[in-house]
Every structure is written in C-alpha cells, then in structure tokens.
Amino acid sequence: MPAERAGYTVTMFLLDVSPSMGATRTVALPDGPNGEARSIEMTKLEWSLQFVKMKIQEMIFNGRKTDQCGVIIFGSDETDNIINEKNGGYDNVSEYIQIGQPNTDTLAKLDELRASETAGDPIDALIVGIETQDVYLEKKRTWTRKIIIVTDGENPMEIEDWEATVKKMASLNISVTVVGVDFDDDELPYHEEDKSAMKRANETFYARLTSSLPDGLGLLGTLERALLSLSYPHIKETKSALLATTLRLGDVATRENEAIEFGVRLAKCTSLARAGGWKKFVGRDVDMEDVEGEGKVTFKEVKRRTEYFIDTSSDADAEGKGTATQDASMDVDEEGGREGEGTHLEKVEKEQLVRGFKYGSTYVPCPDGQFEKLNTKKGIDICGFFQQKNFNRSYPMSEVWYVYAPPTSVPDQLAFSSVVQAMFEKGVLAIARMVSRDGGDPKMGVLSPVVWQSVDVLLWVQMPFADDVRHYTFPPLSTLTSRSGERITKHPYLPTEEQFEAMDKFVDAMDLTEAGEKDEDGSRHPWFDPRLSYNPSIHRTKQAQFHSAVVPDLASHPLPPPHPELTKYFDRPRRVTKAARDALEECKDVFKVKEVPKRAPMARKHGHMHALDEDEDMILLDQKGPPRKRPATVAPSSTLQVLDSASQVRAGKKKASTSDSETETESEEGELLLEAKPKRGAEPGLPTPTASPEPEPDPQRAPGRIIGNTFPLKDFRRNLMQGDVVTKAVEDLGIVVREIVGRPFASRRMDEMVECLEALRETCLSEDEVDMWNAILTGLKEDCMAENGNREFWTELQKLGRKISLISSPEAQKLGGMSDISESVAGAFMQQ
C-alpha cells in the first residue's frame, strides 16, 4: 500500500442527535485498584462524542493546517445547510461546525451537544456532507475526502435512489465509515439483545451501502470496536519530500578528467519518533469583579525565557570573585512575572554580551558568534570504499536516508545505477561526506547499495569519528590464571562440560524463531515480529493525552488499559515457557542455584572487616606475562596479630617512609607492621622477612585505564604532567579509590586514599572538572553508607570537613568554573 500523503484531508463527521441518542446505557470502565469491576452510566450521544473527539484530537495533535474537518448533525431542532438554503428540503440537518483546522474550541463546542426531540435522516445528512465537502474543495481536487457517520440506527430513513449517492461518492473518491452504537460485531464479539426491527433493517442497509463502494472505500463497525481501534498503536507512513543534491566521485575541481559528478535526490527512509511533550500550566483565580467567574480557576501556559545577570553581591567581591555573568533560564507567565529573582543580580542585555566557547577552564571569546567555518560545497562526496563484512552495525548514529537518481534525468540515472550496481557486485560500502548546503557542517557516513527489481538506491547513515568511539577490553571468562602465571583448568569459577550442555539445552528450549502461529503448511512462524513491536512510551503517552483531553473527569472516566497489540510482547509465549521448564530445572540442579535469604544487618564491633576468600590471593583474571617471584609472606597464624597493630603504625606511616613513592606497596606495609608488633608486649616479635630480588611491582592497571591500583597517586601525577589526559586521569583515579575503599582490609590504605582524594579535588577545581568531582564524591558516599560499605572511611573523611566536600558554585567561580551545588548544600554534605 503506498504511503498516504500527510494532511491535505477534509473529514466530515455526520453525528446523530435524534431522541434515541439520549437514551442511557452502561459503559464498562477499567477495573479498580483492587480488581473490582467498574462501570458508568452515560447517554449514547456522550459515548459517541468520545469517538468523534478522539478523531479530532488526533488532528489537533498533528498540528497540520491541511488536516481539516467539519461536523454536521442530523436530528437537530433547526435546519442550517447549504442545500436547504438553495433548494429547500433536507430538514433537521445543520452544519454545526464549519470545515477548518480543528482546535480546542472545536472540542468545547462538541461538549455542548445534547440529544434533540426531532428524528433526523442520515441519508439527508450524507448528501449534505458530500455537497458541503465538494463546495469547499472545488479548487483542491487532489485532497483526500472522508465521511464518518455516527448513529444508533434507531430512526427511519429514506433510501430511495441511494445507488446514485454511491456513484457520486465513488466519482469523488470519498471513503465512508459508518460507526454504529451497539451494532452487531462477530469479531468483538457483541450481539445486542431485544434489537428493534428498525435497527436490524438499518444495519443491513448500512452493510449494503459500504460494500457497494469500490476499492475498499466503505467500512462498517460498532462504536465499542472503533474506540478500541483508536488506542491501536498506528505507525503512519508519510511521503518525504525529495531534496536535490549532487553525488561526486573524485576531485572534480582539480582532476576533472578523473572524476564524475551527477545529480541525485535525498529522501528520509526512517524518522525518529518521540513521545509527545508536555506543557506547564499555572492556575490563576478569576477576577473577583466577574460575578460569574467567582470561585473559578483558569489555567495559563507557562513559557520560558532566558535572561543574563551579573552577581554584584558584596561577598563575591570580598572573596575576589569579581563579576561573573550567569545564564538564568526561568519559568515566566504571560504577565511577565519571574520566579526566583535574586537580590544581588544586575541584569545585562543580550546585546552587551559576547559569545564565547569553553576551552579547558577558560572561555575563548568569539565576537562574530561562531568561528570561521569550513569552505564546504553542497553535495555528497565519496571518499573511499571498504568491504561490507567490515561494517560494524553498532556504529550508525542517525536516521537513514534514501539516495535516488533524479526521476527526470536519464544520463544521471544511468550513471547512478552504474555506481550502485558496481558496489553491489563487489560487496563494498562507500565512505561518504555529506554537506546539506554550501558552507554547512560536513557529516561523515556510509553509503550502502540496494538493488530492487525496478530501482537502484543507496542508503546513507551517519557514522562517528574515531575520537567518538571508545574501546573496552575485558579478560576472558573461560580462562583463569594464577599469580604464578599458570593456567587453571578446574575451578568453581570455570564451567564444566555438564554445565555447558545444560545451558545449551536451556537456550535451545527458549528459541522464539518457531514459537509463533502455524501457517497453511503447518510450519510455525517466528513469535516476534519487529514490525509489530511498538514503543510503549510513545503510544501510551499519546493515549493518555488524548483521553484526558476528551473526558470531563479522570476520576469518573479513568484511563483505559493499553491496546493488546501494545503489550502482546510483554510476556513470553506459554508454549516456550512450558517447553523450557525441564531444561530450567536441570540448570538449577547443575549450577546449584539456590535462593539466598535476606539477612538482617548486624552491628560490627571492629568496623569494616571482611574475611578473605580462600582463592582470592591465587586468582588473577587479567594477568598476562611470565610468572613473578613473590617475597616471603607472614604465616597465617599471625595474621590477626599483625592486623591488631595496624592502627598503631598508621599514625607514623608517613614519617617512616623515606622512598620517593607517594604510596606504599603491600610488602613495605607488611614490614612496618611486623616492626611495630613488639610494642604491644603481649607476644614476642616476628622475624622480618628477607627481601628477595624481584622486578618492579605490578601496577595492577586494569585494561583501558591509565591509573593503577598499586601506585594510584604516583600514576595520577605522572599523567597530569602530560597535560592532555586530565579528564581520563581524574575519571580513573575516582574509580580506583572507590574500588580500594570497598575492598576488605581497606583500612590499611586509609591515609593513602585520603591523600588521593585531596589531590583529586585540587585538580578538579583547577582544571574545571567540578562536575566529575561532585559525582565521584557522591558515589563514594553511597558506597560507604551502603549495608556492607566502609563507614569507617567516611567517618575519617568527615573529620576533614568542608575542605574535602563538594565543590560549590562560589568556590568554582573563583577559578572560572561552574557548579550546580550551592554553598549550603556543600557544607551540609559531609555532616549527613
């Protein structure tokens, strides 16, 4: 089915307001919070208006000026239509809302409708609708014409010469939809009991009427099903306008004989869809002078504006901060009031400012508003080719565009088709540089050839630059290496053949490629179809917005549940669940999966202490290279004695260290602890292990990091001297500190970690990495205050107070930086 042109449509709603539409009926509502059934009494007209307003709300939501509608009511007490004005007749038919772009006033006017005391003829209304629509579109013959009849079918109608009306609609290509209140529907299913003979005959006639229209222009359905279909997640395909540009291969400026260029057309292939936005409104009391409006509240939209201020407070000048321009975005109402006006802010007009760009911790002024752009030329330049098998599907970062040959230029079509066919046969993709207009910013992307039966096209998608891609390496999960360099083949962390086999069975049992419905040959289709999988955020938000716009009260008219098509992929198919049950139980047995009961938190007497795993010292997942000799270690029986003396030695650790290293290795720390042991006097001292020759200690630097766990502060300062990896060094040191603090026996390196944090904060403040420091410290606090966190370390940081806390806005502005943290928040952060 070809894509329908967006807009350029006139829809006529023919609404029945006869006395029978005033009858009440029970309408089911969504179940209550406790699962109780709920319903509401409303008239047939009120129920029908929900459908009409939903359809009109769709037009308002799209916001197209070419998407228009009109409303004609039949059964009204008055007569007001163009045929009656010219020739008379067609009584009790009124043009209630003239054709035009709908708005909120259209919905408000529909809410005023009530059932009349006079019956109307739907065929008269249909003829009036056709004529009204034809007169309006007299000079717009290419527009789409639609007519929707909403009735309960309880009133008599004149059906003579209805075939002529069908021919007229067919000649004008008008699509007609009849929505009946409580009409029979086998698919729903619904069949009205005690249906009158009049309604049964009218239903039969409407079925003949809609089936007589050619090319599927007629449609008949019941109102309940129509309301359900409105919540169906529709993806509307629209035509994209073709943009003219040029495709170039080679340097046409300097090597014209070796290059070619020809015209092409661009059109969107895909378009990113987003959930509908929300607007902010503020309630205002109605002027008390208005007697009718007394006690009522009106809502006005809150708009945003940007103003510029200079902080002239005396505190700022006393601290040497000087004046700093601040960009303040705020909510304002229509009367121009402003929220959050400061007392020490001097307003500056935008014309007095000079645009600047941030570079490190300073700003580079740019009086012209932007730096000199590249002298680019509109078009698509092919820079090279590469094999399609080398294309990384995770790299595309934009919408996809079609590249066509011009429909009116045969030479360009031949040249373009030759390029596409050659790329397709060679199995290559092209690296292309696209510029949308002369002097515009260039974008690098990839062109992929697509050869269809009747046309050749290229697909273009934007790709990232090399600096935008970060590569991460991780150690293999199937290989373990001991600290001595030997490969371990049997270990609780390594899967066995039995576990491999059990997991293979489980994965095969969960296969969804043959879990769908059966076709005519008995073969099962895939259960998941990406074309029928919709974004719940987009369509559910849209449904909520539409429903809130057409109902008087959400308490009495709650939001209905989402359409089943939107949620059908939320739960796995029962057939697969049943088939995978045995394989799942086998996996539980083989992997010894057990539910871990929750343990109540217990108070710790000795602070943050965790027992070492028996294999923790032996396993090194990411170690590579030859085995290293290890120094002599302390006997396990003396471990607790050594730990008891740690607190006594920690105070004099810095004075005892005479090396150039900023941190201490485990072997050096061990020697200090052993020397301090005899001071307790309880037991004889242990002999100091003799040093053995060994290579330089392993920095324990994780893949992708520039800061190791052995000498973090030393690595940090060495990287700062390079000057171009400040952000990476700050990020890695923050990760390393959080890792070390969270490990067992982290108290051994408490002073070292405090020193690292002090150096890190000083660097973040001077190098304008304020946000990163605030994020690191906030994450560290969350880790320490967790159930099994290192609260002892956070208590040590609290002793330092404000100088180790978050970086506030006044503090950052002294060095030209910015922060979202106020001084009061930063001061209270360490006390919490």
Short mmCIF file of N, CA, C and O in Angstrom, two decimals, residues 367-404:
data_model
loop_
_atom_site.label_atom_id
_atom_site.label_comp_id
_atom_site.label_asym_id
_atom_site.label_seq_id
_atom_site.Cartn_x
_atom_site.Cartn_y
_atom_site.Cartn_z
N PRO A 367 33.55 37.19 18.95
CA PRO A 367 32.62 38.32 18.73
C PRO A 367 31.59 38.05 17.63
O PRO A 367 30.47 38.55 17.69
N ASP A 368 31.96 37.29 16.61
CA ASP A 368 31.04 37.05 15.50
C ASP A 368 30.00 35.99 15.80
O ASP A 368 29.14 35.70 14.96
N GLY A 369 30.08 35.37 16.96
CA GLY A 369 29.11 34.36 17.33
C GLY A 369 29.53 32.95 16.99
O GLY A 369 29.03 31.99 17.55
N GLN A 370 30.46 32.80 16.05
CA GLN A 370 30.95 31.48 15.69
C GLN A 370 32.28 31.64 14.98
O GLN A 370 32.58 32.70 14.41
N PHE A 371 33.09 30.60 15.04
CA PHE A 371 34.39 30.64 14.39
C PHE A 371 34.22 30.41 12.88
O PHE A 371 33.16 29.98 12.42
N GLU A 372 35.26 30.67 12.17
CA GLU A 372 35.20 30.55 10.71
C GLU A 372 34.91 29.10 10.33
O GLU A 372 35.57 28.17 10.80
N LYS A 373 33.92 28.92 9.49
CA LYS A 373 33.52 27.57 9.09
C LYS A 373 34.35 27.09 7.89
O LYS A 373 34.99 27.89 7.21
N LEU A 374 34.29 25.80 7.69
CA LEU A 374 34.95 25.22 6.53
C LEU A 374 34.27 25.69 5.25
O LEU A 374 33.05 25.88 5.20
N ASN A 375 35.06 25.86 4.24
CA ASN A 375 34.52 26.27 2.95
C ASN A 375 34.01 25.02 2.23
O ASN A 375 34.68 24.46 1.36
N THR A 376 32.83 24.58 2.61
CA THR A 376 32.27 23.35 2.08
C THR A 376 31.32 23.62 0.93
O THR A 376 30.78 24.73 0.80
N LYS A 377 31.11 22.62 0.12
CA LYS A 377 30.24 22.71 -1.04
C LYS A 377 29.13 21.68 -0.91
O LYS A 377 29.37 20.53 -0.53
N LYS A 378 27.91 22.06 -1.21
CA LYS A 378 26.76 21.18 -1.08
C LYS A 378 26.94 19.94 -1.94
O LYS A 378 27.34 20.02 -3.10
N GLY A 379 26.62 18.79 -1.36
CA GLY A 379 26.69 17.54 -2.11
C GLY A 379 27.18 16.39 -1.26
O GLY A 379 27.44 16.53 -0.05
N ILE A 380 27.30 15.22 -1.90
CA ILE A 380 27.81 14.01 -1.26
C ILE A 380 29.08 13.60 -1.98
O ILE A 380 29.06 13.32 -3.19
N ASP A 381 30.20 13.58 -1.26
CA ASP A 381 31.49 13.20 -1.83
C ASP A 381 31.87 11.82 -1.34
O ASP A 381 31.93 11.58 -0.12
N ILE A 382 32.12 10.91 -2.27
CA ILE A 382 32.57 9.56 -1.93
C ILE A 382 34.07 9.62 -1.70
O ILE A 382 34.84 9.97 -2.61
N CYS A 383 34.51 9.26 -0.48
CA CYS A 383 35.93 9.34 -0.12
C CYS A 383 36.66 8.03 -0.31
O CYS A 383 37.90 8.02 -0.42
N GLY A 384 35.96 6.92 -0.29
CA GLY A 384 36.62 5.62 -0.44
C GLY A 384 35.62 4.49 -0.29
O GLY A 384 34.42 4.72 -0.06
N PHE A 385 36.12 3.26 -0.40
CA PHE A 385 35.28 2.07 -0.31
C PHE A 385 35.92 1.07 0.65
O PHE A 385 37.14 1.05 0.84
N PHE A 386 35.10 0.21 1.24
CA PHE A 386 35.59 -0.87 2.09
C PHE A 386 34.61 -2.03 2.01
O PHE A 386 33.45 -1.86 1.62
N GLN A 387 35.07 -3.22 2.37
CA GLN A 387 34.25 -4.41 2.28
C GLN A 387 33.08 -4.36 3.26
O GLN A 387 33.21 -3.90 4.39
N GLN A 388 31.93 -4.84 2.80
CA GLN A 388 30.73 -4.80 3.62
C GLN A 388 30.86 -5.64 4.88
O GLN A 388 30.26 -5.33 5.91
N LYS A 389 31.69 -6.70 4.83
CA LYS A 389 31.84 -7.56 6.00
C LYS A 389 32.55 -6.85 7.15
O LYS A 389 32.47 -7.29 8.31
N ASN A 390 33.23 -5.74 6.87
CA ASN A 390 33.94 -5.00 7.91
C ASN A 390 33.08 -3.90 8.54
O ASN A 390 33.58 -3.13 9.37
N PHE A 391 31.82 -3.82 8.15
CA PHE A 391 30.94 -2.78 8.67
C PHE A 391 30.45 -3.17 10.06
O PHE A 391 29.96 -4.28 10.27
N ASN A 392 30.58 -2.27 11.02
CA ASN A 392 30.14 -2.50 12.40
C ASN A 392 28.73 -1.96 12.56
O ASN A 392 28.50 -0.75 12.47
N ARG A 393 27.77 -2.84 12.82
CA ARG A 393 26.37 -2.43 12.89
C ARG A 393 26.07 -1.57 14.11
O ARG A 393 25.00 -0.95 14.18
N SER A 394 26.97 -1.51 15.07
CA SER A 394 26.72 -0.69 16.26
C SER A 394 27.16 0.76 16.08
O SER A 394 26.93 1.58 16.97
N TYR A 395 27.77 1.10 14.94
CA TYR A 395 28.29 2.45 14.74
C TYR A 395 27.27 3.46 14.20
O TYR A 395 27.41 4.64 14.47
N PRO A 396 26.31 3.08 13.37
CA PRO A 396 25.37 4.09 12.83
C PRO A 396 24.72 4.90 13.94
O PRO A 396 24.29 4.36 14.95
N MET A 397 24.63 6.22 13.73
CA MET A 397 24.17 7.12 14.78
C MET A 397 23.17 8.16 14.28
O MET A 397 23.06 9.23 14.85
N SER A 398 22.43 7.86 13.23
CA SER A 398 21.46 8.84 12.74
C SER A 398 20.34 8.11 12.03
O SER A 398 20.32 6.88 11.93
N GLU A 399 19.39 8.89 11.53
CA GLU A 399 18.34 8.34 10.70
C GLU A 399 18.91 7.93 9.34
O GLU A 399 19.94 8.41 8.91
N VAL A 400 18.20 7.04 8.67
CA VAL A 400 18.65 6.54 7.37
C VAL A 400 17.99 7.37 6.27
O VAL A 400 16.82 7.72 6.35
N TRP A 401 18.78 7.67 5.25
CA TRP A 401 18.31 8.46 4.11
C TRP A 401 18.40 7.64 2.84
O TRP A 401 19.35 6.87 2.64
N TYR A 402 17.40 7.81 1.96
CA TYR A 402 17.47 7.26 0.60
C TYR A 402 18.24 8.22 -0.28
O TYR A 402 18.10 9.45 -0.17
N VAL A 403 19.04 7.69 -1.18
CA VAL A 403 19.69 8.47 -2.23
C VAL A 403 19.21 7.90 -3.56
O VAL A 403 19.52 6.75 -3.90
N TYR A 404 18.42 8.70 -4.29
CA TYR A 404 17.83 8.26 -5.56
C TYR A 404 18.50 8.98 -6.72
O TYR A 404 19.13 10.04 -6.56
#
